[in-house]
Amino acid sequence: MKNLVLAVFLVAFTFVSGAQDKMSKAVKTISLEQTAGEFTQKALTVSEGTYVFNVTNTNAAPEVGLVLIEAGKDGADAKNHIADAYVSQMVKHGKTESSKEVTLTKGTYTYFCPFNKTPQYTLVVE
């Protein structure tokens, strides 16, 4: 009987531990809106983790996108872009598109849209 109780306890503990690991690795969302010539979010601060970027085009341009780079790198050079942060397709007027999952580690990043000619904005990961 003791063995059965111990086995049930160990199975329950393993299940709870696994669920907590999955919750701590949950994907979070960063929502960004573009209007003519700018993002409405001028700067962001988030914690380390895995994110999906949702980009909304609010009459910004016929099509917009998202470029994310490490701060200090040349955004004009595509090799510096964090490609998983690109939206899955160009964002048309009134639509929202999402990126792939992007794991952000501590540091400073820059985001902008080359199609809407936005300034470069700061994303800080703490």
PDB file of C-alpha atoms in Angstrom:
ATOM      1  CA  MET A   1       0.000   0.000   0.000  1.00  0.00           C
ATOM      2  CA  LYS A   2       2.843   2.374   0.866  1.00  0.00           C
ATOM      3  CA  ASN A   3       4.391   1.708  -2.532  1.00  0.00           C
ATOM      4  CA  LEU A   4       1.118   2.530  -4.285  1.00  0.00           C
ATOM      5  CA  VAL A   5       0.740   5.820  -2.379  1.00  0.00           C
ATOM      6  CA  LEU A   6       4.366   6.719  -3.112  1.00  0.00           C
ATOM      7  CA  ALA A   7       3.928   5.916  -6.811  1.00  0.00           C
ATOM      8  CA  VAL A   8       0.776   8.068  -7.029  1.00  0.00           C
ATOM      9  CA  PHE A   9       2.567  10.922  -5.257  1.00  0.00           C
ATOM     10  CA  LEU A  10       5.565  10.732  -7.617  1.00  0.00           C
ATOM     11  CA  VAL A  11       3.339  10.694 -10.711  1.00  0.00           C
ATOM     12  CA  ALA A  12       1.348  13.685  -9.414  1.00  0.00           C
ATOM     13  CA  PHE A  13       4.542  15.576  -8.548  1.00  0.00           C
ATOM     14  CA  THR A  14       5.996  14.901 -11.999  1.00  0.00           C
ATOM     15  CA  PHE A  15       2.792  16.127 -13.667  1.00  0.00           C
ATOM     16  CA  VAL A  16       2.718  19.357 -11.624  1.00  0.00           C
ATOM     17  CA  SER A  17       6.421  20.022 -12.249  1.00  0.00           C
ATOM     18  CA  GLY A  18       5.966  19.537 -15.987  1.00  0.00           C
ATOM     19  CA  ALA A  19       2.987  21.882 -16.049  1.00  0.00           C
ATOM     20  CA  GLN A  20       4.950  24.569 -14.199  1.00  0.00           C
ATOM     21  CA  ASP A  21       7.833  24.255 -16.706  1.00  0.00           C
ATOM     22  CA  LYS A  22       5.405  24.728 -19.589  1.00  0.00           C
ATOM     23  CA  MET A  23       3.840  27.756 -17.906  1.00  0.00           C
ATOM     24  CA  SER A  24       7.221  29.398 -17.304  1.00  0.00           C
ATOM     25  CA  LYS A  25       8.068  28.932 -20.993  1.00  0.00           C
ATOM     26  CA  ALA A  26       4.775  30.410 -22.187  1.00  0.00           C
ATOM     27  CA  VAL A  27       4.938  32.537 -25.294  1.00  0.00           C
ATOM     28  CA  LYS A  28       3.984  36.159 -24.696  1.00  0.00           C
ATOM     29  CA  THR A  29       2.732  38.689 -27.232  1.00  0.00           C
ATOM     30  CA  ILE A  30       4.065  42.136 -28.070  1.00  0.00           C
ATOM     31  CA  SER A  31       1.460  44.126 -29.974  1.00  0.00           C
ATOM     32  CA  LEU A  32       2.680  46.969 -32.168  1.00  0.00           C
ATOM     33  CA  GLU A  33       0.554  49.408 -34.139  1.00  0.00           C
ATOM     34  CA  GLN A  34       1.790  51.434 -37.098  1.00  0.00           C
ATOM     35  CA  THR A  35       0.237  54.676 -38.254  1.00  0.00           C
ATOM     36  CA  ALA A  36       1.593  57.009 -40.951  1.00  0.00           C
ATOM     37  CA  GLY A  37       5.350  57.253 -40.410  1.00  0.00           C
ATOM     38  CA  GLU A  38       5.512  55.815 -36.909  1.00  0.00           C
ATOM     39  CA  PHE A  39       4.802  53.077 -34.412  1.00  0.00           C
ATOM     40  CA  THR A  40       2.407  54.176 -31.680  1.00  0.00           C
ATOM     41  CA  GLN A  41       4.637  52.338 -29.151  1.00  0.00           C
ATOM     42  CA  LYS A  42       7.767  54.507 -28.958  1.00  0.00           C
ATOM     43  CA  ALA A  43       9.702  52.299 -26.534  1.00  0.00           C
ATOM     44  CA  LEU A  44       9.131  48.991 -24.805  1.00  0.00           C
ATOM     45  CA  THR A  45      10.584  47.234 -21.785  1.00  0.00           C
ATOM     46  CA  VAL A  46       9.920  43.511 -21.334  1.00  0.00           C
ATOM     47  CA  SER A  47      11.364  40.610 -19.382  1.00  0.00           C
ATOM     48  CA  GLU A  48      13.448  37.853 -20.917  1.00  0.00           C
ATOM     49  CA  GLY A  49      11.353  35.264 -22.656  1.00  0.00           C
ATOM     50  CA  THR A  50       9.789  34.064 -25.856  1.00  0.00           C
ATOM     51  CA  TYR A  51       7.544  36.448 -27.738  1.00  0.00           C
ATOM     52  CA  VAL A  52       5.411  36.730 -30.841  1.00  0.00           C
ATOM     53  CA  PHE A  53       5.123  40.185 -32.379  1.00  0.00           C
ATOM     54  CA  ASN A  54       1.667  41.222 -33.634  1.00  0.00           C
ATOM     55  CA  VAL A  55       1.869  44.189 -36.004  1.00  0.00           C
ATOM     56  CA  THR A  56      -1.259  46.165 -36.937  1.00  0.00           C
ATOM     57  CA  ASN A  57      -1.421  48.526 -39.913  1.00  0.00           C
ATOM     58  CA  THR A  58      -3.691  51.462 -39.074  1.00  0.00           C
ATOM     59  CA  ASN A  59      -3.592  53.312 -42.403  1.00  0.00           C
ATOM     60  CA  ALA A  60       0.193  53.569 -42.160  1.00  0.00           C
ATOM     61  CA  ALA A  61       1.066  52.527 -45.711  1.00  0.00           C
ATOM     62  CA  PRO A  62      -0.313  50.016 -48.212  1.00  0.00           C
ATOM     63  CA  GLU A  63       1.916  47.381 -46.593  1.00  0.00           C
ATOM     64  CA  VAL A  64       4.088  47.466 -43.482  1.00  0.00           C
ATOM     65  CA  GLY A  65       6.423  45.096 -41.686  1.00  0.00           C
ATOM     66  CA  LEU A  66       8.775  44.833 -38.741  1.00  0.00           C
ATOM     67  CA  VAL A  67      12.546  44.696 -38.435  1.00  0.00           C
ATOM     68  CA  LEU A  68      14.184  43.860 -35.100  1.00  0.00           C
ATOM     69  CA  ILE A  69      17.941  44.134 -34.562  1.00  0.00           C
ATOM     70  CA  GLU A  70      20.340  44.229 -31.648  1.00  0.00           C
ATOM     71  CA  ALA A  71      20.982  47.867 -30.694  1.00  0.00           C
ATOM     72  CA  GLY A  72      24.027  49.345 -32.375  1.00  0.00           C
ATOM     73  CA  LYS A  73      23.868  47.125 -35.447  1.00  0.00           C
ATOM     74  CA  ASP A  74      23.172  48.455 -38.934  1.00  0.00           C
ATOM     75  CA  GLY A  75      19.478  47.969 -39.695  1.00  0.00           C
ATOM     76  CA  ALA A  76      20.059  48.513 -43.407  1.00  0.00           C
ATOM     77  CA  ASP A  77      22.051  45.257 -43.536  1.00  0.00           C
ATOM     78  CA  ALA A  78      19.606  42.333 -43.590  1.00  0.00           C
ATOM     79  CA  LYS A  79      22.183  40.002 -42.019  1.00  0.00           C
ATOM     80  CA  ASN A  80      21.686  41.968 -38.767  1.00  0.00           C
ATOM     81  CA  HIS A  81      17.912  41.427 -38.744  1.00  0.00           C
ATOM     82  CA  ILE A  82      16.399  38.925 -36.335  1.00  0.00           C
ATOM     83  CA  ALA A  83      14.515  37.091 -39.077  1.00  0.00           C
ATOM     84  CA  ASP A  84      12.032  35.313 -36.800  1.00  0.00           C
ATOM     85  CA  ALA A  85      10.678  38.751 -35.828  1.00  0.00           C
ATOM     86  CA  TYR A  86       9.570  39.401 -39.411  1.00  0.00           C
ATOM     87  CA  VAL A  87       5.795  39.172 -39.765  1.00  0.00           C
ATOM     88  CA  SER A  88       4.590  36.117 -41.688  1.00  0.00           C
ATOM     89  CA  GLN A  89       3.417  38.356 -44.523  1.00  0.00           C
ATOM     90  CA  MET A  90       3.287  42.065 -45.248  1.00  0.00           C
ATOM     91  CA  VAL A  91       0.611  43.780 -43.147  1.00  0.00           C
ATOM     92  CA  LYS A  92      -2.046  45.440 -45.291  1.00  0.00           C
ATOM     93  CA  HIS A  93      -4.319  48.363 -44.252  1.00  0.00           C
ATOM     94  CA  GLY A  94      -6.534  47.415 -41.317  1.00  0.00           C
ATOM     95  CA  LYS A  95      -4.900  44.012 -40.826  1.00  0.00           C
ATOM     96  CA  THR A  96      -2.696  42.424 -38.172  1.00  0.00           C
ATOM     97  CA  GLU A  97       0.014  39.858 -38.878  1.00  0.00           C
ATOM     98  CA  SER A  98       2.271  37.920 -36.518  1.00  0.00           C
ATOM     99  CA  SER A  99       5.919  36.919 -36.379  1.00  0.00           C
ATOM    100  CA  LYS A 100       7.360  33.560 -35.482  1.00  0.00           C
ATOM    101  CA  GLU A 101       8.374  32.966 -31.870  1.00  0.00           C
ATOM    102  CA  VAL A 102      11.416  35.056 -30.900  1.00  0.00           C
ATOM    103  CA  THR A 103      13.438  34.391 -27.752  1.00  0.00           C
ATOM    104  CA  LEU A 104      14.686  37.671 -26.321  1.00  0.00           C
ATOM    105  CA  THR A 105      17.603  37.712 -23.898  1.00  0.00           C
ATOM    106  CA  LYS A 106      18.717  40.614 -21.713  1.00  0.00           C
ATOM    107  CA  GLY A 107      19.889  43.565 -23.730  1.00  0.00           C
ATOM    108  CA  THR A 108      18.724  46.397 -25.926  1.00  0.00           C
ATOM    109  CA  TYR A 109      17.143  45.973 -29.335  1.00  0.00           C
ATOM    110  CA  THR A 110      15.901  48.345 -32.004  1.00  0.00           C
ATOM    111  CA  TYR A 111      12.691  47.952 -34.021  1.00  0.00           C
ATOM    112  CA  PHE A 112      11.441  49.833 -37.066  1.00  0.00           C
ATOM    113  CA  CYS A 113       9.584  49.495 -40.368  1.00  0.00           C
ATOM    114  CA  PRO A 114      11.550  50.195 -43.548  1.00  0.00           C
ATOM    115  CA  PHE A 115       8.373  50.316 -45.675  1.00  0.00           C
ATOM    116  CA  ASN A 116       6.562  52.906 -43.539  1.00  0.00           C
ATOM    117  CA  LYS A 117       9.895  54.721 -42.958  1.00  0.00           C
ATOM    118  CA  THR A 118       9.490  54.823 -39.181  1.00  0.00           C
ATOM    119  CA  PRO A 119      12.180  56.034 -36.827  1.00  0.00           C
ATOM    120  CA  GLN A 120      14.089  53.367 -34.922  1.00  0.00           C
ATOM    121  CA  TYR A 121      12.595  52.623 -31.509  1.00  0.00           C
ATOM    122  CA  THR A 122      14.091  50.951 -28.432  1.00  0.00           C
ATOM    123  CA  LEU A 123      13.085  47.594 -26.957  1.00  0.00           C
ATOM    124  CA  VAL A 124      14.807  46.834 -23.630  1.00  0.00           C
ATOM    125  CA  VAL A 125      14.845  43.298 -22.279  1.00  0.00           C
ATOM    126  CA  GLU A 126      15.531  43.074 -18.544  1.00  0.00           C
TER     127      GLU A 126
END
